[in-house]
Coordinates of C-alpha atoms and ligand atoms in Angstrom, one line a residue:
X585 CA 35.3 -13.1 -5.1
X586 CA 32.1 -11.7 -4.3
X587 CA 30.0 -14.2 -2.5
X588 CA 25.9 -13.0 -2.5
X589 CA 24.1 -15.2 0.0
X590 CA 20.3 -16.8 -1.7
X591 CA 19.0 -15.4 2.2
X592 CA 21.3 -14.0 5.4
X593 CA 18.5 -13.9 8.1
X594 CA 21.1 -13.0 11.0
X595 CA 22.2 -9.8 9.1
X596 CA 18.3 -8.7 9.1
X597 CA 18.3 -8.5 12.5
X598 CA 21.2 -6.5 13.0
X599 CA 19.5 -3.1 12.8
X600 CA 16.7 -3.7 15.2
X601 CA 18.7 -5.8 17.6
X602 CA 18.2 -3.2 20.3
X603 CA 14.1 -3.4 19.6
X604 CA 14.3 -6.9 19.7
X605 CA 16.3 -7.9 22.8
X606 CA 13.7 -5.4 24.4
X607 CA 11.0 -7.4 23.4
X608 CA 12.6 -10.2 24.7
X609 CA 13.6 -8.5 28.2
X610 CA 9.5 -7.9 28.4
X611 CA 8.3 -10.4 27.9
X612 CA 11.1 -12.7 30.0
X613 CA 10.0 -10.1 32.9
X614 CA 6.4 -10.2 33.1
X615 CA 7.0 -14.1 33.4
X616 CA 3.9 -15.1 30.8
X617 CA 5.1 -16.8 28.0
X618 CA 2.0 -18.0 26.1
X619 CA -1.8 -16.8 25.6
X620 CA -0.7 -13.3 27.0
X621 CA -0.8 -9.7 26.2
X622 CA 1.6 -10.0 23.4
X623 CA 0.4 -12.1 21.4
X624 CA -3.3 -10.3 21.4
X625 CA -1.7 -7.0 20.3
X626 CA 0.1 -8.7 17.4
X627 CA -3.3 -10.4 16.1
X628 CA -5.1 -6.9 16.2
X629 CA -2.0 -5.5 14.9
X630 CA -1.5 -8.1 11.8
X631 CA -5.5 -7.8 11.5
X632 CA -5.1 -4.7 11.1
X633 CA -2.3 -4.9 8.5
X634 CA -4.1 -7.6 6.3
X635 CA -7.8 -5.8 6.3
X636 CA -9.0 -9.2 7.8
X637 CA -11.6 -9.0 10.9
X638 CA -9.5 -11.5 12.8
X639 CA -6.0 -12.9 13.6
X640 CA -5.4 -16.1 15.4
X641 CA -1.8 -16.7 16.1
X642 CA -0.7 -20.5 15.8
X643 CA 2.0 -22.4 16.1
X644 CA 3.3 -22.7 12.4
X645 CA 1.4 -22.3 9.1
X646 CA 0.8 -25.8 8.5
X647 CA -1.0 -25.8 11.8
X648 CA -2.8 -22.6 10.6
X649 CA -3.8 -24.1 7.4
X650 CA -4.9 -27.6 9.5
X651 CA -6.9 -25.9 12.0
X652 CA -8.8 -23.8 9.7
X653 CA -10.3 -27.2 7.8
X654 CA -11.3 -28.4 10.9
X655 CA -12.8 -25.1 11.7
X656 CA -14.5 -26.0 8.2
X657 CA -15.2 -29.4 9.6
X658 CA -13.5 -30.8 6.7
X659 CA -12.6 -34.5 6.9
X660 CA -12.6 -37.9 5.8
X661 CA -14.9 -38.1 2.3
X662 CA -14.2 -34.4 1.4
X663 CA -12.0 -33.3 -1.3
X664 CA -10.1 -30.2 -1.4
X665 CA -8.4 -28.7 -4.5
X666 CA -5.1 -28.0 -4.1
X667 CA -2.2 -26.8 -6.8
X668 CA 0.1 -29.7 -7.9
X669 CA 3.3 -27.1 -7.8
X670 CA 3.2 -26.2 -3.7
X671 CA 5.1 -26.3 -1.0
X672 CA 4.3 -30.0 0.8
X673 CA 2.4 -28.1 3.8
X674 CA -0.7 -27.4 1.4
X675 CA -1.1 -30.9 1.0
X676 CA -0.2 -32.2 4.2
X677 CA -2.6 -30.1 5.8
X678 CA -5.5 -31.8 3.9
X679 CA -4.1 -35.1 4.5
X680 CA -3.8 -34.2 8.6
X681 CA -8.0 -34.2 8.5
X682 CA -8.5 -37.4 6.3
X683 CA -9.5 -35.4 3.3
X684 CA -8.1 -36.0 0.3
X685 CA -6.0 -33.3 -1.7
X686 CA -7.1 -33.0 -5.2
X687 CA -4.4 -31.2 -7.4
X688 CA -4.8 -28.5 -10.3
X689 CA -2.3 -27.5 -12.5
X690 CA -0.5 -23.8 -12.1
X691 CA -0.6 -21.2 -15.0
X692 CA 3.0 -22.0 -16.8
X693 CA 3.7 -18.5 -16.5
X694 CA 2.7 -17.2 -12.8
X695 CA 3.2 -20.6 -11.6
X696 CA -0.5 -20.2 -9.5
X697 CA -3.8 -22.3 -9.5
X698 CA -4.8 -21.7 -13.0
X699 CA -8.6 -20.7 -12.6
X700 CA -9.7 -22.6 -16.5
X701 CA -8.6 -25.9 -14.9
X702 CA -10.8 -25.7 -11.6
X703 CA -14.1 -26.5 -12.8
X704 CA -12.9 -30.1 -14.1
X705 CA -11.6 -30.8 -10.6
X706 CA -14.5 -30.6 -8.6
X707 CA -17.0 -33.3 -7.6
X708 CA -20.0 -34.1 -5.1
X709 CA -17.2 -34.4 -2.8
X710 CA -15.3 -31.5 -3.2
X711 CA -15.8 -29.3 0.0
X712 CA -12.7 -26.6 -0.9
X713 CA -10.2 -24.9 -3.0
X714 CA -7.1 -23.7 -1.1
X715 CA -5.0 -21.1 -3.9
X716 CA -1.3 -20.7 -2.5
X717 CA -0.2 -17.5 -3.1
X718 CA 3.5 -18.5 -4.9
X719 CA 6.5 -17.2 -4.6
X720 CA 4.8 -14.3 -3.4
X721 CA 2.5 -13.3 -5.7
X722 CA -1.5 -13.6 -5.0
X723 CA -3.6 -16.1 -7.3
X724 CA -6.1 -15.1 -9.2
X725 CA -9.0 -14.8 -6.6
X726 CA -12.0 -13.2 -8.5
X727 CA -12.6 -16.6 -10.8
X728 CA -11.5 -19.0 -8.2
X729 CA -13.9 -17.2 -5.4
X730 CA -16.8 -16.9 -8.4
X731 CA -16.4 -21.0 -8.9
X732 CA -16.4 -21.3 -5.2
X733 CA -19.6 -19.9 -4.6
X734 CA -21.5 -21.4 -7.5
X735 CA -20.4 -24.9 -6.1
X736 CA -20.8 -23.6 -2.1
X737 CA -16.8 -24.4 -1.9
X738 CA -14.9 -22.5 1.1
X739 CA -11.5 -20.7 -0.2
X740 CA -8.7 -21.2 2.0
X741 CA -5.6 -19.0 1.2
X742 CA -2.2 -20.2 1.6
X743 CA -0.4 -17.0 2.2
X744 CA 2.2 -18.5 4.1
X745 CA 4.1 -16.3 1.2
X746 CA 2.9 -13.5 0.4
X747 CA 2.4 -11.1 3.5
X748 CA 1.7 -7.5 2.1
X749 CA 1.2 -8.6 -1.4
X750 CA -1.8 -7.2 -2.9
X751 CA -4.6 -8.2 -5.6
X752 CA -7.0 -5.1 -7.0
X753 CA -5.8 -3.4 -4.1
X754 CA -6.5 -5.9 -1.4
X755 CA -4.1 -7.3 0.5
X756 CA -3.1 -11.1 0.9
X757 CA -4.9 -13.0 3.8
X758 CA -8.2 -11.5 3.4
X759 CA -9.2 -12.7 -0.6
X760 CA -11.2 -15.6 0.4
X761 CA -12.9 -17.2 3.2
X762 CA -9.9 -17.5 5.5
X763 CA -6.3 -17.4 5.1
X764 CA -3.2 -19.3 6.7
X765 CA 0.0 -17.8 6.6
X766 CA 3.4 -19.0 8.2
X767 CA 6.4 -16.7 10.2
X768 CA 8.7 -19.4 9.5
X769 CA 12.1 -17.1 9.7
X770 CA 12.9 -17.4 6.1
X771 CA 9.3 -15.8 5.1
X772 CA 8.7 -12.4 4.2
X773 CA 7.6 -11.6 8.2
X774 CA 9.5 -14.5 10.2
X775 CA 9.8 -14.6 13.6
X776 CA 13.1 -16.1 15.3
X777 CA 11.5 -20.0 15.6
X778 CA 8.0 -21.2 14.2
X779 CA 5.2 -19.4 14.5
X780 CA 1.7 -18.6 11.6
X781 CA -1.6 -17.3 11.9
X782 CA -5.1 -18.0 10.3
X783 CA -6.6 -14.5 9.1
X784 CA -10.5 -14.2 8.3
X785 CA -13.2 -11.7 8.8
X786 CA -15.7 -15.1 9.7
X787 CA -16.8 -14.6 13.3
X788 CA -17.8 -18.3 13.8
X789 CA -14.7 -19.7 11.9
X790 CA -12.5 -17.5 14.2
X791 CA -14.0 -18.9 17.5
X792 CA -13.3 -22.7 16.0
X793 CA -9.8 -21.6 15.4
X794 CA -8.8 -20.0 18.9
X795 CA -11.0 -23.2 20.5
X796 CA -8.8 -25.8 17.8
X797 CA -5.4 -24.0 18.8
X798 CA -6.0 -24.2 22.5
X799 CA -7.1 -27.7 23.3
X800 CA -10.5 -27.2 22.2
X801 CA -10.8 -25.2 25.5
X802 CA -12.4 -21.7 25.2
X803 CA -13.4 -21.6 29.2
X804 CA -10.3 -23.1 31.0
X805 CA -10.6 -27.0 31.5
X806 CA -13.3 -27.5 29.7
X807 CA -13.1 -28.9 26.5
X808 CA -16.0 -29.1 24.3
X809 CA -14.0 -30.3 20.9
X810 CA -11.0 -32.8 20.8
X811 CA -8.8 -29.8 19.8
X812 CA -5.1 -29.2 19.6
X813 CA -2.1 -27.5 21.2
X814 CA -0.7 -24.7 18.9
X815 CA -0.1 -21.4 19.6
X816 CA 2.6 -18.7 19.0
X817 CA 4.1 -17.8 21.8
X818 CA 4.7 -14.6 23.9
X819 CA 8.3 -14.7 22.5
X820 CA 7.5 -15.2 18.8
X821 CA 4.5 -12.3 19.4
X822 CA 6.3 -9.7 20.6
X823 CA 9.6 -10.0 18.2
X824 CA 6.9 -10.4 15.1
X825 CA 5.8 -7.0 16.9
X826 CA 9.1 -5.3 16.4
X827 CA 9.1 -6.5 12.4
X828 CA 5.6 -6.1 11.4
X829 CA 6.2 -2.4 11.1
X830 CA 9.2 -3.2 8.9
X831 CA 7.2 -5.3 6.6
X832 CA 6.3 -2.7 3.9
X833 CA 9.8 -1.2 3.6
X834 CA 11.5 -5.2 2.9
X835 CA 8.8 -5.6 0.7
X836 CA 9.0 -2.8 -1.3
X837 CA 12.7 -3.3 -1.1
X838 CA 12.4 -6.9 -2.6
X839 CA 9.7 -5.3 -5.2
X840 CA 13.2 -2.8 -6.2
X841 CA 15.4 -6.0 -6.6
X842 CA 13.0 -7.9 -8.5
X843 CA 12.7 -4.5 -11.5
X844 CA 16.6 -4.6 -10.9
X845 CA 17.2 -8.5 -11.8
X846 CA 14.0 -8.4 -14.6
X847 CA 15.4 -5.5 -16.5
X848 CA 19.1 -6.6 -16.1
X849 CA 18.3 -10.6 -17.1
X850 CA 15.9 -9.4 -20.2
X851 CA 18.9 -10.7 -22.8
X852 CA 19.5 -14.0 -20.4
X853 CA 18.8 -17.5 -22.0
X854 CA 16.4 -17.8 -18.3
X855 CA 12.5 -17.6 -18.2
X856 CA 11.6 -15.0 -16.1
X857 CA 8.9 -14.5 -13.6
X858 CA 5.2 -12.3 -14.4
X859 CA 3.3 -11.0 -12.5
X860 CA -0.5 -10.6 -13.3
X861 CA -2.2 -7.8 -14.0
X862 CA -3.6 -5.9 -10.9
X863 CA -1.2 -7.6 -8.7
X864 CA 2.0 -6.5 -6.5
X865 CA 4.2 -9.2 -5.5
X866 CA 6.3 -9.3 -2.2
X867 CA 8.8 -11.2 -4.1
X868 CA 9.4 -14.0 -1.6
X869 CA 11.3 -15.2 -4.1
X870 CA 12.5 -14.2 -7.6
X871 CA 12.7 -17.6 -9.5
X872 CA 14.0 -18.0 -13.2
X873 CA 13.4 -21.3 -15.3
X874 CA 16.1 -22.8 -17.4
X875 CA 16.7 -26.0 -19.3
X876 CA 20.1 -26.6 -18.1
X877 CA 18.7 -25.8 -14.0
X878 CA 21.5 -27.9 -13.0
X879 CA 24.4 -26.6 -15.2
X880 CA 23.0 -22.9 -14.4
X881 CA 23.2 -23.4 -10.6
X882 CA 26.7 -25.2 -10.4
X883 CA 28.0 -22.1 -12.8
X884 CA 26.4 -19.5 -10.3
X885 CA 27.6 -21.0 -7.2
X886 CA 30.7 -21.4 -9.0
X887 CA 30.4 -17.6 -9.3
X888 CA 30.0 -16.9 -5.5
X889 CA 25.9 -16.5 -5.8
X890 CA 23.9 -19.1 -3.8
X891 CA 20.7 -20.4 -5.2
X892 CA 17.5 -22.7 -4.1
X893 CA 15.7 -25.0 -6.1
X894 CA 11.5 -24.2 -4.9
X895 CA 10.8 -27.3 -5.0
X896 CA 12.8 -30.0 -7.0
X897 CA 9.7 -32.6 -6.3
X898 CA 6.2 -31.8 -6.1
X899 CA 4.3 -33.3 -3.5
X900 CA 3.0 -35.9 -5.9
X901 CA 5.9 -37.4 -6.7
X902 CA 7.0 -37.8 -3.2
X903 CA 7.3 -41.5 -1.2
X904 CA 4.8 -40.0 1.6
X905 CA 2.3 -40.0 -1.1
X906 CA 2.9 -43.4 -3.2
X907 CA -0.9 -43.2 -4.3
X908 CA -0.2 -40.2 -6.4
X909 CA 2.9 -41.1 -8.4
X910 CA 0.7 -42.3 -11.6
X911 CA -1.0 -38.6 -11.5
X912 CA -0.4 -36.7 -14.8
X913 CA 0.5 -33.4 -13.4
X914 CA 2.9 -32.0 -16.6
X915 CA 3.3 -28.9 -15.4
X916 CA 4.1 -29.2 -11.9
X917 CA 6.6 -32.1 -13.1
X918 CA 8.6 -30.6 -15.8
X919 CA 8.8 -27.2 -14.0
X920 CA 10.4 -29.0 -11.1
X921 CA 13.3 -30.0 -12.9
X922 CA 13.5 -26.2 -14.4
X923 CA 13.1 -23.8 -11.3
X924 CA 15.7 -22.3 -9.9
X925 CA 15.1 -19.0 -7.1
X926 CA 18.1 -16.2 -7.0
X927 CA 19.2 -14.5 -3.9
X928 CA 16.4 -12.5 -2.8
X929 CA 16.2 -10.6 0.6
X930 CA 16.1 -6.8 1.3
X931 CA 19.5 -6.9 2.4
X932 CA 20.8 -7.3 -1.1
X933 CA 22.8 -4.0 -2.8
X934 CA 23.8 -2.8 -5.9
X935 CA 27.0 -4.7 -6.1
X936 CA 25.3 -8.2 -5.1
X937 CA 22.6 -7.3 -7.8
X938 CA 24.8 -6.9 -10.6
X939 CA 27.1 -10.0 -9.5
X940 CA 24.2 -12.3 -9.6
X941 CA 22.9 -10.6 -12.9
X942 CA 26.3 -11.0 -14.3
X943 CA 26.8 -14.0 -13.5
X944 CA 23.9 -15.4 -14.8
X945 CA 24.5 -13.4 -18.1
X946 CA 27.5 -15.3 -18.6
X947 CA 26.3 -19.0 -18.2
X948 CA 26.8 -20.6 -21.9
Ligands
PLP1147 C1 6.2 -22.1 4.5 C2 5.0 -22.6 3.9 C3 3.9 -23.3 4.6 C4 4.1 -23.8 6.0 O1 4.5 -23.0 7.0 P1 5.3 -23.5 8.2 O2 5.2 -22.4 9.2 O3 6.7 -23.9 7.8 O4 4.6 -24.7 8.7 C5 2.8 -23.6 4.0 N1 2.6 -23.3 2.7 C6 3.5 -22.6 1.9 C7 3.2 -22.3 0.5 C8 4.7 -22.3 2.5 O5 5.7 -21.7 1.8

């Protein structure tokens, strides 16, 4: 039986292994492992790609996403709006400076911060509104920025997502105010360990960030802020180096997949993802919704075609948040018992496609 994997990382690698065991034999040689040349050349070079002004390379995305509220100075008393249906970073980040996360409901069908719920969220003490980008697809920025500025609210982007996806032509990472994204290896650009980056074209906010991610030290041993210690590494820098210029072709590839699995599921009992107008996805994930989740994913594993639940409980719902359990967040709720991701990864081909469309096709 065929067996289609939801994500096979190693195989990825395969093709540029030469490129990436040279990476690893410079920067092993030079003997400088962090704050070096490599890591500058990839923030201009992932600048560059994203159309922000700056880069900072940090340690992980929840790290980017912390440092850039305390770049904000963004702490205890402050609110920050945040969706109810995200990956637990979003929130934890907001927890990390002693604000508190205030969550908005997603659109049912593009699962993102649904703009017509925002302006009921906010208060005196609401000081941002961090959008994720879902699954790979951007958020509708032009209402959420608009709101923003009429209450003088920062917009944080979590684009730990959606590297290379685009809204009206503008790429993810540069919609807003700032932007975190994350190079955890699973993500559309992952290095080979942890690794993120804060993107914005804010001069002032950029200095905080590269003084936050280095102990608050911008001369050496002097520290003018209690900052922090992370950083991506010379490693991570130079092999996210080697796959930055790959990005566009595994997106686009994804983008292929995604047509493949829409047009060949339109008959299947399955909700299926849409995208907004004006927007390109990178697909980070292609997820369905069903009413029997659970019968649906034990009949395609059953079928050889592995599958992820993103996320089975919202951050609400979970014990490190007991003061949100009462929180009547619908959407967020009932969708987490309905979501179920397909295989998605560039790597896929025409056989895997059509197992994993069949195989959904025939769940009764
Ligand atoms: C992966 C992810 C993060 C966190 O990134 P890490 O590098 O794992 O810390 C934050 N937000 C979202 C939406 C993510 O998917």
């Amino acid at each position: 039986m065929r067996k289609v994997p939801f994500l096979d990382i190693g195989r990825m690698h395969q093709s540029i292994r030469d490129d990436l065991d040279a990476a690893y034999r410079r920067v092993t040689d030079s003997g400088w492992f962090i704050m070096g040349p490599e890591l500058e050349a990839f923030e201009a070079e992932f600048a560059a790609y994203s159309g922000a002004k700056h880069c900072i390379g940090v340690g992980n995305g929840l790290e980017a996403l912390h440092l850039l509220l305390r770049a904000y100075d963004i702490g205890p008393g402050d609110e920050v709006i945040v969706p109810s249906n995200t990956f637990i970073a979003t929130w934890l980040a907001v927890s990390q400076c002693g604000a508190i996360p205030v969550p908005v409901e997603p659109c049912s069908d593009t699962y993102n911060l649904d703009p017509a719920l925002l302006a009921a969220a906010i208060t005196t003490r609401t000081r941002a509104i961090m959008p994720v980008h879902l699954y790979g697809q951007p958020a509708d920025m032009d209402p959420i920025n608009e709101l923003a500025k009429k209450h003088g609210l920062k917009v944080i982007e979590d684009a730990a997502q959606s590297q290379g996806a685009r809204y009206k032509g503008r790429c993810a990472g540069a919609l807003a105010d700032a932007a975190a994204t994350s190079f955890y290896p699973g993500k559309n650009l992952g290095a080979l360990g942890d690794g993120g980056a804060v993107l914005t074209s804010d001069d002032s906010v950029a200095a905080r960030v590269r003084q936050l991610r280095n102990y608050g030290s911008t001369v050496k041993y002097q520290h003018d802020v209690a900052g922090f210690n992370t950083r991506l590494d010379e490693l991570q820098a130079a092999f996210l180096r080697v796959k930055l210029p790959l990005l566009d072709a595994g997106n686009a590839r994804r983008r292929e997949i995604a047509a493949l699995y829409t047009a060949g599921l339109a008959q299947a009992d399955v909700v299926l993802p849409v995208v907004g107008a004006d927007i390109e996805s990178v697909w980070h994930l292609y997820v369905i919704r069903s009413k029997q989740r659970d019968a649906l994913k034990a009949h395609l594993e059953r079928a050889g075609v592995s599958t992820v639940i993103h996320y089975p409980t919202p951050p609400h719902l979970q014990a490190c948040y007991p003061e949100y359990k009462d929180f009547s967040l619908p959407i967020a709720a009932s969708q987490a018992g309905e979501l179920l991701s397909l295989p998605m990864s560039p790597l896929l081909d025409q056989g895997d496609i059509d197992h994993v469309i069949q195989s959904v096709l025939s769940f009764r």
